[in-house]
Amino acid sequence: MDRDDVTVLLQDATARASAYLRELRTRSVAPSPEAVERLAALDRALPAEPSDPRTVLAELDALVSPATMAMAGSRFFGFVIGGALPVTVAANILATAWDQNSARRDVTPGTAVLEDVALRWVVEALGLPPGTAGGFVTGATVANLTALAAARHAVLARAGWEVESQGLFGAPEITVVVGAEAHVSVMKALAMLGLGRDRVVVVPVDGQGRMRPEALPRLSGPTIVCLQAGNVNSGAFDPFAELVPRAHDAGAWVHVDGAFGLWARAAPNRAALASGIEGADSWATDAHKWLNVPYDSGLALVRDGAPLRAAMGMTAAYLPAGGTHRDPADYTPELSRRARGVEVWAALRALGRSGLADLLERSCRQARRFADGLAAAGYRVLNDVTLNQVLVSFGDPERTRRVIAAIQADGTCWCGGTVWQGHTAMRISVCSWATTEEDVERSLEAMCRAAGANPR
Ligand SMILES: *Cc1c(COP(=O)(O)O)cnc(C)c1O
């Protein structure tokens, strides 16, 4: 391809991307069954010969764009995931063109510095201790894994055991404490770290899914306590102010899964929900959820960088040593990776503190409006709507499931289902920058229409 062809190709791509985003306002949120059926056309033999890149792009757009879920749109309320701020999509396009393998500072200084700054801004926005170390990872699952690897290192090092070199066979036992409502990704991280999913101490929770402090057992020896900021269903927070000091008195490491909930710290009217969280030792969070950056983007944050570096660092003759500055690959499971800090930087650079606070507060107000609207229509809201999550029951489990299916098929908006403390419910997660009051009203109407059309 010559230079002019590259320009034409990239212009074609951005034109298609903008048309796609424009059409999201009017199209069905879920892809139509016909669009999904047409995906079968992708299933052909490996091409023997090269094709024109513009043909490749046209085929991608024609077949796959209509078969996407409108997650980038303003009425997708599934899974607490948000959209991507336009500035972050634009920054992502530029950074993709840079194609920086962002493992080592002296090789890719531009993206390493962006990550330093983005990390410092995130720590500041979330009110975490200055100097908190961190790694840019794929999401909260890997952030939990990464932070818990640092925790595993630290609690065993205190017991005189160097887990990275000696492994876990013969190591002092680690007590791991989780709440009964811990996210499955925490359990997966524990499984991957050899700490076991089923040997954890499970602390009972209250009606909102918060760990009950009086049920925390007496702790001793190497211990990791996993707390949660933002239950994936109810949005509730564990009582950090009570639990963190108690865990620390027993010498435990406190880790917090705050995939979306940690961002409440940057919302003036919600920050109190997470007070005391700054006392923890590590935090996992997502940027691709409430910060509204493209996938895949999460952060593993650890108060003291030393155990994180001990768990994640690596050296080899062909990898230049880091020197005195932060070397990105010493903080993440990956070596080669894309420059994830770029979009985090762009989002915070564009929003500023006040823009971030507005985005977060707006989501919470919109969630409140959903809850009030559904309650007024006679449906039962199952959680205290203090953040961006709403759980609603439309009656018995069978009817609730039918209403959810009808809402998804209607296409005005998209919500998923769950079972919350024994009750089948629909989940509404509001976390997109793009959602307007009008989107909420239109979606409420669609929900009530679907529920009305599905009587008991
Ligand atoms: C979404 C979520 C996760 C997992 O995050 P990924 O980005 O999907 O890996 C973990 N914990 C909580 C509370 C979540 O909401």
Coordinates of N, CA and C in Angstrom, one line a residue, residues 8 31 35 37 61 117 159 193 221 226 231 248 258 289 298 320 344 348 352 383 395 416 419 438:
V8 N -6.6 7.0 2.5 CA -7.9 6.8 2.1 C -8.5 5.7 3.0
P31 N -28.8 -6.4 18.4 CA -28.9 -6.7 17.0 C -30.1 -7.5 16.6
A35 N -29.7 -9.8 11.4 CA -28.3 -9.4 11.3 C -27.3 -10.5 11.9
E37 N -28.0 -13.7 11.9 CA -28.0 -14.8 10.9 C -27.0 -14.5 9.8
D61 N -17.7 -4.0 8.0 CA -18.8 -3.0 8.3 C -20.1 -3.6 7.9
V117 N 1.3 9.6 34.3 CA 0.4 10.8 34.6 C -1.0 10.3 34.8
A159 N 6.0 -13.8 56.6 CA 6.2 -15.0 57.3 C 7.5 -15.7 56.9
L193 N -4.2 -18.1 41.6 CA -3.1 -17.8 42.4 C -2.8 -19.0 43.4
G221 N -2.2 -14.9 61.7 CA -1.3 -15.4 60.6 C -1.5 -14.7 59.3
C226 N -10.6 -9.8 51.4 CA -11.1 -9.2 50.1 C -12.4 -8.5 50.4
N231 N -21.3 -3.6 44.7 CA -21.8 -4.9 44.4 C -22.4 -4.9 43.0
H248 N -6.5 -4.8 59.7 CA -5.1 -4.4 59.9 C -4.6 -4.6 61.3
G258 N -13.1 -2.9 43.4 CA -13.9 -1.7 43.2 C -14.1 -1.5 41.7
K289 N -15.4 0.7 32.5 CA -16.8 0.7 33.0 C -17.2 2.2 33.2
G298 N -8.3 -1.8 32.7 CA -8.5 -1.8 34.1 C -7.2 -1.5 34.8
P320 N 15.9 -4.3 28.5 CA 16.7 -3.3 29.2 C 16.1 -3.1 30.6
V344 N -7.2 6.4 29.3 CA -7.4 6.8 30.7 C -7.0 8.3 30.8
L348 N -9.5 11.6 31.5 CA -9.4 12.5 32.6 C -8.9 13.9 32.1
G352 N -11.7 16.4 33.3 CA -11.4 17.2 34.5 C -12.1 16.6 35.7
N383 N -33.5 -3.3 45.7 CA -32.3 -2.8 46.4 C -32.4 -1.3 46.8
G395 N -42.7 -9.4 39.2 CA -43.7 -10.4 39.7 C -42.9 -11.6 40.0
G416 N -30.2 -6.8 31.5 CA -30.0 -8.3 31.7 C -30.8 -8.7 33.0
V419 N -30.3 -13.2 39.7 CA -31.0 -13.6 40.8 C -30.4 -13.0 42.0
E438 N -33.8 12.0 28.5 CA -34.8 11.5 27.5 C -34.6 10.0 27.2

